[in-house]
Structures are given as structure tokens and as C-alpha cells.
Amino acid sequence: MLMPDESFVFPFVSIIIPAKNEERDLSSCLRSLINQSYPADRFEILLVDNGSDDETVSIANSMGIRTLSAEGFKIGGVRNYGAGFASGEILAYIDADCVAPKNWLTCGVKLLENNELGAVGGKARVRGNATWVESAWALPQKRKDLVLTSILATGSFFITKKLFDQIGGFDEEVVAGEDTQISARLIKEGYMLGVSSNLSVVHLGFPRTIKEFMKRQFWQSSDYIKTKKSHTDKVFILVHVFTITVFSIPYFILNDEYLKSICSLSFTVVLALALATYRFYKSAASFDFIYFSQVFFLNYFYLSARMLGLASSYKKLFSTNFIK
């Protein structure tokens, strides 16, 4: 665990929470932030509401949290709106359905002392009573104080306000993938990105059913083409290969080439198996046939949903170019 020494000066931190209809998990998130080990007078919490029609704002107000209204913005705009009201030297982003460990702020601030790091963050862990879908997607993580990465998720994301303003904040045009965009710009500016298990958060909002999972993955890939960093991403390429292979199946069937259609279908299975094997290998999970089978099936659904999102992304791109 990274802890400050006696000479450590606690900079003021602004915690920014984008939220829309988060009444189910918001109170758990806020309690974890209010109870941080970081000095209470050295951080503020800003909840940026994106047009909730449930009790999200009421819950935040009842817990003494400052709320801002950013209705009508896309997710990058919501994040930027919060930064515009932030008083801190450091911005700490967390999603409204995530629970932070007690030393989350302290560890994040301490890591940013390394001037070569443009931003730091953590991955998402599952809750205690997770469904098989949650467990098969968020595999157990290997504990490491710091590992360099090319993309930081914004569910747990630390950056100095100065650097954030310097690079122009988040992209406000994309529906999803703003984390990929800002990561790419930071790397382009010569900064490294670090992910630490000390900054991992419990994600209460992981999809709990196949239907929810498919919807989430479709949404997250709906702006695949706009996100430039995606173009060199291995998973982005894998989704393209999967998509082309799936679309070849009806073509072969219509041309009475049934053996080729079976081979194409088999190849989609191989792609999902390869992705599942890679993710399993990179995790801290112990091999169990049933568990691995669940991971495999979920990765097949993942590629299928991303394929549909990719098709939607291309459709929007062609429609925009046609109108122009």
C-alpha cells in the first residue's frame, strides 16, 4: 500500500462524480468518499447530474454533497462541466456506482507525485454477491502498486487540474470512449499512464444479466470509429475480424458453400476462445473449467455486442458524410 511520509503535503482534491439516475448505488459511493483517510478539509465532492429523473440529486443533497446540473451533455461534457467548478489542484473522477477503498485519495495523490505520470487510475472489481455475468467479466486482478498502461478507465481516474486544462479535458462529442480519447492525448504529449491495484474500486453497476451486458457493450462501442486510439487497439481489430467473419456466414449459405459457412462460424468461436484465454491469463484467476466456460461464453456475447455497436458506428459515420 502506498502511503505518504511525514513530510507529505496534502494538496486540495476535487472529487467529480458524473451521475444520471444512480439512486440505487449513489449513497454507497458517497459514504466511501466521505470516509476517506485523506484529511476532510483537503477535498471536496462535486456530483454532476446529467438530467436524472429519480432520487439521485435528493440523495446527494441529503448527504451534504454539492450538486451541479449538466443536463443535455454527453459524458465527456459532464466530466468537463464538473472540472470547471473544481477548486482542487487534483481532479479525482469516480463513477456514481463505484465504491472507493479508504486510502483511495491518498494513494492517487501520492502516485501523481511522479511527474512522468500524466494520470493514474484503477480497475473495477465486482461486489461480494456478484452474478456469474459480473464475475466472468471482472476477473480477479493481480495486485500491483503500479503498472503502465495505454488506456485508463474514468471510473477511477486522477489527473492534475493544470494538465487537464492544458490538454483540453475530455472529448465532448463522443457518446462513449472519452477515456480512450484523453488517454491517447496524454500519451501523445509524452506522459505515461499508470494503473494501480490500490486505486481499484468496487463497481456496483456492472451488468448483472446477459441482456444488460449486451446493451452496455453496444453503447460503449457506438462511437468506436470516432475514437482514434481504437484504430490501433487489438480488441478493435479483433471486433472487425469477428464482424467480417459473421457477415461472411450468410454469404456462404446463399451461395451453397455450407462448409465455408461452418468454418466461419467455427472461427468466431476460436476468436472468442482466444480473447477469453488471454483475459484469463492476464488475471489472477485460478483455472476452473466451469468458470472458464462462463468467461468464454461472455466473451462471445461481448464480441457480438461490440460487432453491433461497430455497425452502428459505421452507420452514423456514413450518414454524416452523406449529409455533408
Short mmCIF file of C-alpha atoms in Angstrom, two decimals:
data_model
loop_
_atom_site.label_atom_id
_atom_site.label_comp_id
_atom_site.label_asym_id
_atom_site.label_seq_id
_atom_site.Cartn_x
_atom_site.Cartn_y
_atom_site.Cartn_z
CA MET A 1 0.00 0.00 0.00
CA LEU A 2 1.37 3.41 -0.99
CA MET A 3 1.31 5.76 2.00
CA PRO A 4 2.71 9.29 2.41
CA ASP A 5 5.62 10.03 4.73
CA GLU A 6 5.54 12.67 7.48
CA SER A 7 6.72 15.44 5.13
CA PHE A 8 3.87 14.83 2.67
CA VAL A 9 1.79 17.94 1.89
CA PHE A 10 -1.84 17.12 1.14
CA PRO A 11 -2.92 19.05 -1.98
CA PHE A 12 -6.58 20.02 -2.29
CA VAL A 13 -8.51 17.46 -4.36
CA SER A 14 -11.81 17.80 -6.21
CA ILE A 15 -13.70 14.52 -6.50
CA ILE A 16 -16.02 14.67 -9.51
CA ILE A 17 -18.91 12.22 -9.89
CA PRO A 18 -20.91 12.21 -13.15
CA ALA A 19 -24.38 10.83 -12.44
CA LYS A 20 -27.67 10.06 -14.12
CA ASN A 21 -30.36 8.01 -12.37
CA GLU A 22 -27.95 6.49 -9.86
CA GLU A 23 -30.27 6.29 -6.83
CA ARG A 24 -29.57 2.57 -6.30
CA ASP A 25 -25.84 2.84 -5.62
CA LEU A 26 -25.11 6.53 -5.02
CA SER A 27 -25.29 6.51 -1.23
CA SER A 28 -22.72 3.68 -1.06
CA CYS A 29 -20.41 5.63 -3.34
CA LEU A 30 -20.74 8.85 -1.34
CA ARG A 31 -20.21 7.14 2.02
CA SER A 32 -16.95 5.64 0.76
CA LEU A 33 -15.76 9.11 -0.27
CA ILE A 34 -16.88 10.92 2.87
CA ASN A 35 -14.99 8.34 4.97
CA GLN A 36 -11.66 8.64 3.13
CA SER A 37 -8.46 8.63 5.19
CA TYR A 38 -7.45 11.84 3.40
CA PRO A 39 -7.91 14.99 5.57
CA ALA A 40 -11.56 16.06 5.29
CA ASP A 41 -10.66 19.72 4.84
CA ARG A 42 -8.41 18.91 1.87
CA PHE A 43 -11.00 17.62 -0.58
CA GLU A 44 -14.43 18.45 -1.97
CA ILE A 45 -17.06 16.26 -3.62
CA LEU A 46 -18.94 17.50 -6.68
CA LEU A 47 -21.84 15.50 -8.10
CA VAL A 48 -22.59 16.50 -11.70
CA ASP A 49 -26.14 15.47 -12.56
CA ASN A 50 -26.91 14.72 -16.20
CA GLY A 51 -30.70 15.06 -16.04
CA SER A 52 -31.73 12.43 -13.50
CA ASP A 53 -35.45 11.82 -13.04
CA ASP A 54 -35.05 9.68 -9.91
CA GLU A 55 -33.80 10.49 -6.39
CA THR A 56 -30.13 10.96 -7.36
CA VAL A 57 -29.96 14.69 -6.59
CA SER A 58 -32.06 14.36 -3.42
CA ILE A 59 -29.75 11.66 -2.06
CA ALA A 60 -26.68 13.79 -2.74
CA ASN A 61 -28.25 16.86 -1.13
CA SER A 62 -29.31 14.89 1.95
CA MET A 63 -25.68 13.82 2.43
CA GLY A 64 -24.37 17.37 2.15
CA ILE A 65 -22.85 16.95 -1.30
CA ARG A 66 -22.63 19.89 -3.68
CA THR A 67 -24.60 19.15 -6.85
CA LEU A 68 -24.26 20.69 -10.31
CA SER A 69 -26.71 20.38 -13.20
CA ALA A 70 -25.30 19.42 -16.60
CA GLU A 71 -28.40 18.19 -18.40
CA GLY A 72 -28.11 17.56 -22.12
CA PHE A 73 -24.35 16.99 -22.19
CA LYS A 74 -22.64 13.85 -23.43
CA ILE A 75 -20.46 12.09 -20.89
CA GLY A 76 -17.26 13.99 -21.73
CA GLY A 77 -19.13 17.28 -21.36
CA VAL A 78 -20.48 16.21 -17.96
CA ARG A 79 -16.97 15.44 -16.75
CA ASN A 80 -15.64 18.76 -18.08
CA TYR A 81 -18.52 20.68 -16.51
CA GLY A 82 -17.54 19.37 -13.10
CA ALA A 83 -13.90 20.29 -13.68
CA GLY A 84 -14.99 23.85 -14.46
CA PHE A 85 -16.30 24.23 -10.90
CA ALA A 86 -13.44 22.36 -9.23
CA SER A 87 -11.25 24.15 -6.68
CA GLY A 88 -8.67 21.40 -6.37
CA GLU A 89 -5.14 21.10 -7.68
CA ILE A 90 -6.00 17.50 -8.48
CA LEU A 91 -9.13 16.08 -10.10
CA ALA A 92 -10.27 12.64 -8.97
CA TYR A 93 -13.02 11.08 -11.08
CA ILE A 94 -15.16 8.21 -9.86
CA ASP A 95 -18.43 6.83 -11.19
CA ALA A 96 -21.57 7.12 -9.08
CA ASP A 97 -21.98 3.33 -8.91
CA CYS A 98 -18.47 2.70 -7.58
CA VAL A 99 -17.18 2.33 -4.02
CA ALA A 100 -13.65 3.55 -3.26
CA PRO A 101 -11.28 1.98 -0.71
CA LYS A 102 -10.46 4.10 2.34
CA ASN A 103 -6.99 5.13 1.09
CA TRP A 104 -8.13 5.81 -2.50
CA LEU A 105 -7.46 9.56 -2.42
CA THR A 106 -4.18 9.25 -0.54
CA CYS A 107 -2.78 6.64 -2.93
CA GLY A 108 -3.91 8.52 -6.05
CA VAL A 109 -2.37 11.79 -4.92
CA LYS A 110 0.85 10.07 -3.86
CA LEU A 111 1.24 8.39 -7.28
CA LEU A 112 0.82 11.72 -9.09
CA GLU A 113 3.99 12.97 -7.39
CA ASN A 114 5.78 11.19 -10.25
CA ASN A 115 5.94 13.95 -12.87
CA GLU A 116 6.31 11.43 -15.69
CA LEU A 117 2.81 10.15 -15.00
CA GLY A 118 0.11 12.19 -16.70
CA ALA A 119 -2.72 10.34 -14.98
CA VAL A 120 -3.26 7.34 -12.74
CA GLY A 121 -6.24 5.15 -12.01
CA GLY A 122 -7.54 1.77 -11.03
CA LYS A 123 -9.66 -1.03 -12.40
CA ALA A 124 -13.11 -2.14 -11.34
CA ARG A 125 -13.77 -5.09 -9.02
CA VAL A 126 -17.05 -6.92 -8.51
CA ARG A 127 -19.27 -6.71 -5.44
CA GLY A 128 -19.45 -9.55 -2.94
CA ASN A 129 -22.67 -11.21 -4.14
CA ALA A 130 -21.97 -10.88 -7.86
CA THR A 131 -23.87 -12.78 -10.56
CA TRP A 132 -21.95 -15.08 -12.90
CA VAL A 133 -22.04 -12.37 -15.58
CA GLU A 134 -20.29 -9.88 -13.28
CA SER A 135 -17.73 -12.45 -12.11
CA ALA A 136 -16.98 -13.67 -15.62
CA TRP A 137 -16.39 -10.12 -16.86
CA ALA A 138 -14.43 -8.54 -13.99
CA LEU A 139 -11.83 -11.23 -13.41
CA PRO A 140 -9.72 -11.14 -10.22
CA GLN A 141 -6.77 -8.76 -10.57
CA LYS A 142 -3.13 -9.29 -9.78
CA ARG A 143 -2.07 -6.91 -7.01
CA LYS A 144 0.48 -4.40 -8.28
CA ASP A 145 1.30 -0.95 -6.93
CA LEU A 146 1.79 0.45 -10.43
CA VAL A 147 1.70 -0.83 -13.99
CA LEU A 148 1.97 1.32 -17.11
CA THR A 149 -1.00 1.18 -19.46
CA SER A 150 -2.23 2.78 -22.70
CA ILE A 151 -5.83 3.38 -21.59
CA LEU A 152 -7.18 4.47 -18.22
CA ALA A 153 -10.84 3.98 -17.39
CA THR A 154 -12.52 7.02 -15.85
CA GLY A 155 -14.33 5.11 -13.11
CA SER A 156 -11.19 5.74 -11.04
CA PHE A 157 -9.05 8.46 -12.61
CA PHE A 158 -6.62 11.04 -11.17
CA ILE A 159 -5.05 13.97 -13.03
CA THR A 160 -3.75 17.40 -12.04
CA LYS A 161 -6.08 20.28 -12.89
CA LYS A 162 -3.22 22.07 -14.64
CA LEU A 163 -2.56 19.20 -17.04
CA PHE A 164 -6.28 18.57 -17.53
CA ASP A 165 -6.77 22.16 -18.70
CA GLN A 166 -3.60 22.03 -20.78
CA ILE A 167 -4.82 19.10 -22.90
CA GLY A 168 -8.38 20.43 -23.18
CA GLY A 169 -10.17 17.99 -20.91
CA PHE A 170 -12.43 15.24 -22.23
CA ASP A 171 -13.82 14.98 -25.74
CA GLU A 172 -17.39 16.29 -25.53
CA GLU A 173 -18.61 14.88 -28.87
CA VAL A 174 -18.32 11.13 -28.37
CA VAL A 175 -21.17 9.16 -26.79
CA ALA A 176 -18.66 6.79 -25.16
CA GLY A 177 -14.91 6.27 -25.24
CA GLU A 178 -13.91 9.60 -23.72
CA ASP A 179 -11.44 7.71 -21.52
CA THR A 180 -9.71 6.30 -24.60
CA GLN A 181 -9.51 9.76 -26.15
CA ILE A 182 -7.95 11.52 -23.17
CA SER A 183 -5.53 8.63 -22.62
CA ALA A 184 -4.33 8.95 -26.22
CA ARG A 185 -3.80 12.70 -25.90
CA LEU A 186 -1.82 12.33 -22.69
CA ILE A 187 0.47 9.75 -24.29
CA LYS A 188 0.86 11.97 -27.36
CA GLU A 189 2.02 14.78 -25.06
CA GLY A 190 4.74 12.48 -23.73
CA TYR A 191 3.15 11.39 -20.46
CA MET A 192 2.82 7.87 -19.10
CA LEU A 193 -0.36 6.41 -17.63
CA GLY A 194 -0.32 4.25 -14.52
CA VAL A 195 -2.85 1.79 -13.17
CA SER A 196 -2.62 0.63 -9.57
CA SER A 197 -4.49 -2.05 -7.63
CA ASN A 198 -4.52 0.45 -4.74
CA LEU A 199 -6.90 2.58 -6.82
CA SER A 200 -9.25 -0.25 -7.76
CA VAL A 201 -12.89 0.43 -6.93
CA VAL A 202 -15.84 -1.90 -6.40
CA HIS A 203 -18.20 -1.39 -9.30
CA LEU A 204 -21.77 -1.95 -8.10
CA GLY A 205 -23.13 -1.10 -11.54
CA PHE A 206 -21.65 -3.96 -13.55
CA PRO A 207 -24.31 -5.50 -15.82
CA ARG A 208 -25.86 -8.41 -13.95
CA THR A 209 -27.59 -10.19 -16.84
CA ILE A 210 -26.67 -11.04 -20.43
CA LYS A 211 -29.23 -8.50 -21.68
CA GLU A 212 -27.75 -5.70 -19.56
CA PHE A 213 -24.24 -6.72 -20.59
CA MET A 214 -25.07 -6.67 -24.30
CA LYS A 215 -26.72 -3.24 -24.01
CA ARG A 216 -23.69 -1.82 -22.16
CA GLN A 217 -21.19 -3.16 -24.69
CA PHE A 218 -23.27 -1.91 -27.61
CA TRP A 219 -23.37 1.57 -26.09
CA GLN A 220 -19.65 1.61 -25.33
CA SER A 221 -18.78 0.73 -28.93
CA SER A 222 -21.31 3.04 -30.59
CA ASP A 223 -18.58 5.65 -31.21
CA TYR A 224 -15.79 3.19 -32.00
CA ILE A 225 -14.87 4.91 -35.26
CA LYS A 226 -14.64 8.41 -33.75
CA THR A 227 -12.23 7.21 -31.09
CA LYS A 228 -8.89 7.40 -32.90
CA LYS A 229 -6.98 5.39 -30.31
CA SER A 230 -9.33 2.47 -31.05
CA HIS A 231 -7.96 2.15 -34.57
CA THR A 232 -4.72 0.61 -33.30
CA ASP A 233 -6.30 -1.21 -30.38
CA LYS A 234 -6.04 -5.00 -30.61
CA VAL A 235 -9.62 -5.55 -29.43
CA PHE A 236 -10.89 -3.03 -32.00
CA ILE A 237 -9.13 -5.04 -34.72
CA LEU A 238 -10.44 -8.29 -33.25
CA VAL A 239 -14.02 -6.98 -33.36
CA HIS A 240 -13.54 -6.10 -37.04
CA VAL A 241 -12.30 -9.61 -37.81
CA PHE A 242 -15.22 -11.08 -35.85
CA THR A 243 -17.69 -8.84 -37.72
CA ILE A 244 -16.35 -9.72 -41.17
CA THR A 245 -16.41 -13.41 -40.28
CA VAL A 246 -20.03 -13.26 -39.04
CA PHE A 247 -21.17 -11.37 -42.14
CA SER A 248 -19.48 -13.97 -44.35
CA ILE A 249 -21.69 -16.76 -42.96
CA PRO A 250 -24.97 -15.78 -44.72
CA TYR A 251 -22.98 -15.01 -47.88
CA PHE A 252 -21.59 -18.54 -47.97
CA ILE A 253 -25.01 -20.05 -47.20
CA LEU A 254 -26.67 -18.10 -50.02
CA ASN A 255 -24.01 -19.41 -52.38
CA ASP A 256 -24.45 -23.00 -51.18
CA GLU A 257 -20.96 -23.05 -49.68
CA TYR A 258 -22.01 -24.70 -46.47
CA LEU A 259 -18.59 -25.98 -45.46
CA LYS A 260 -17.20 -22.44 -45.62
CA SER A 261 -20.11 -21.15 -43.54
CA ILE A 262 -19.38 -23.80 -40.89
CA CYS A 263 -15.70 -22.84 -40.94
CA SER A 264 -16.61 -19.17 -40.50
CA LEU A 265 -18.88 -19.98 -37.57
CA SER A 266 -16.14 -22.10 -36.02
CA PHE A 267 -13.68 -19.24 -36.46
CA THR A 268 -15.92 -16.89 -34.44
CA VAL A 269 -15.73 -19.44 -31.63
CA VAL A 270 -11.93 -19.52 -31.92
CA LEU A 271 -11.78 -15.71 -31.69
CA ALA A 272 -13.91 -15.66 -28.53
CA LEU A 273 -11.86 -18.51 -27.08
CA ALA A 274 -8.61 -16.64 -27.79
CA LEU A 275 -9.92 -13.48 -26.11
CA ALA A 276 -11.16 -15.43 -23.08
CA THR A 277 -7.84 -17.26 -22.76
CA TYR A 278 -5.87 -14.01 -22.95
CA ARG A 279 -8.03 -12.29 -20.32
CA PHE A 280 -7.86 -15.34 -18.05
CA TYR A 281 -4.08 -15.49 -18.38
CA LYS A 282 -3.69 -11.79 -17.52
CA SER A 283 -5.88 -12.14 -14.42
CA ALA A 284 -5.24 -13.68 -11.02
CA ALA A 285 -7.98 -16.28 -11.53
CA SER A 286 -7.27 -19.94 -10.81
CA PHE A 287 -8.33 -22.25 -13.63
CA ASP A 288 -11.71 -23.86 -13.20
CA PHE A 289 -13.46 -25.40 -16.21
CA ILE A 290 -16.93 -24.10 -15.35
CA TYR A 291 -15.62 -20.61 -14.57
CA PHE A 292 -13.53 -20.53 -17.76
CA SER A 293 -16.57 -21.69 -19.77
CA GLN A 294 -18.56 -18.76 -18.36
CA VAL A 295 -15.74 -16.38 -19.32
CA PHE A 296 -15.69 -17.84 -22.84
CA PHE A 297 -19.46 -17.54 -23.36
CA LEU A 298 -19.48 -13.98 -22.04
CA ASN A 299 -16.64 -13.02 -24.36
CA TYR A 300 -18.63 -14.41 -27.29
CA PHE A 301 -21.54 -12.17 -26.28
CA TYR A 302 -19.04 -9.33 -25.84
CA LEU A 303 -17.76 -9.65 -29.40
CA SER A 304 -21.33 -9.95 -30.70
CA ALA A 305 -22.45 -6.77 -28.92
CA ARG A 306 -19.33 -4.88 -29.99
CA MET A 307 -19.99 -6.03 -33.56
CA LEU A 308 -23.45 -4.44 -33.43
CA GLY A 309 -22.01 -1.29 -31.89
CA LEU A 310 -19.35 -1.16 -34.60
CA ALA A 311 -22.02 -1.46 -37.29
CA SER A 312 -23.94 1.38 -35.63
CA SER A 313 -20.77 3.47 -35.52
CA TYR A 314 -20.14 2.96 -39.24
CA LYS A 315 -23.78 3.76 -39.99
CA LYS A 316 -23.50 7.10 -38.17
CA LEU A 317 -20.22 7.86 -39.94
CA PHE A 318 -21.63 7.19 -43.40
CA SER A 319 -24.84 9.08 -42.63
CA THR A 320 -22.84 12.13 -41.52
CA ASN A 321 -20.61 12.04 -44.59
CA PHE A 322 -23.62 11.59 -46.87
CA ILE A 323 -25.36 14.64 -45.38
CA LYS A 324 -22.20 16.70 -45.84
#
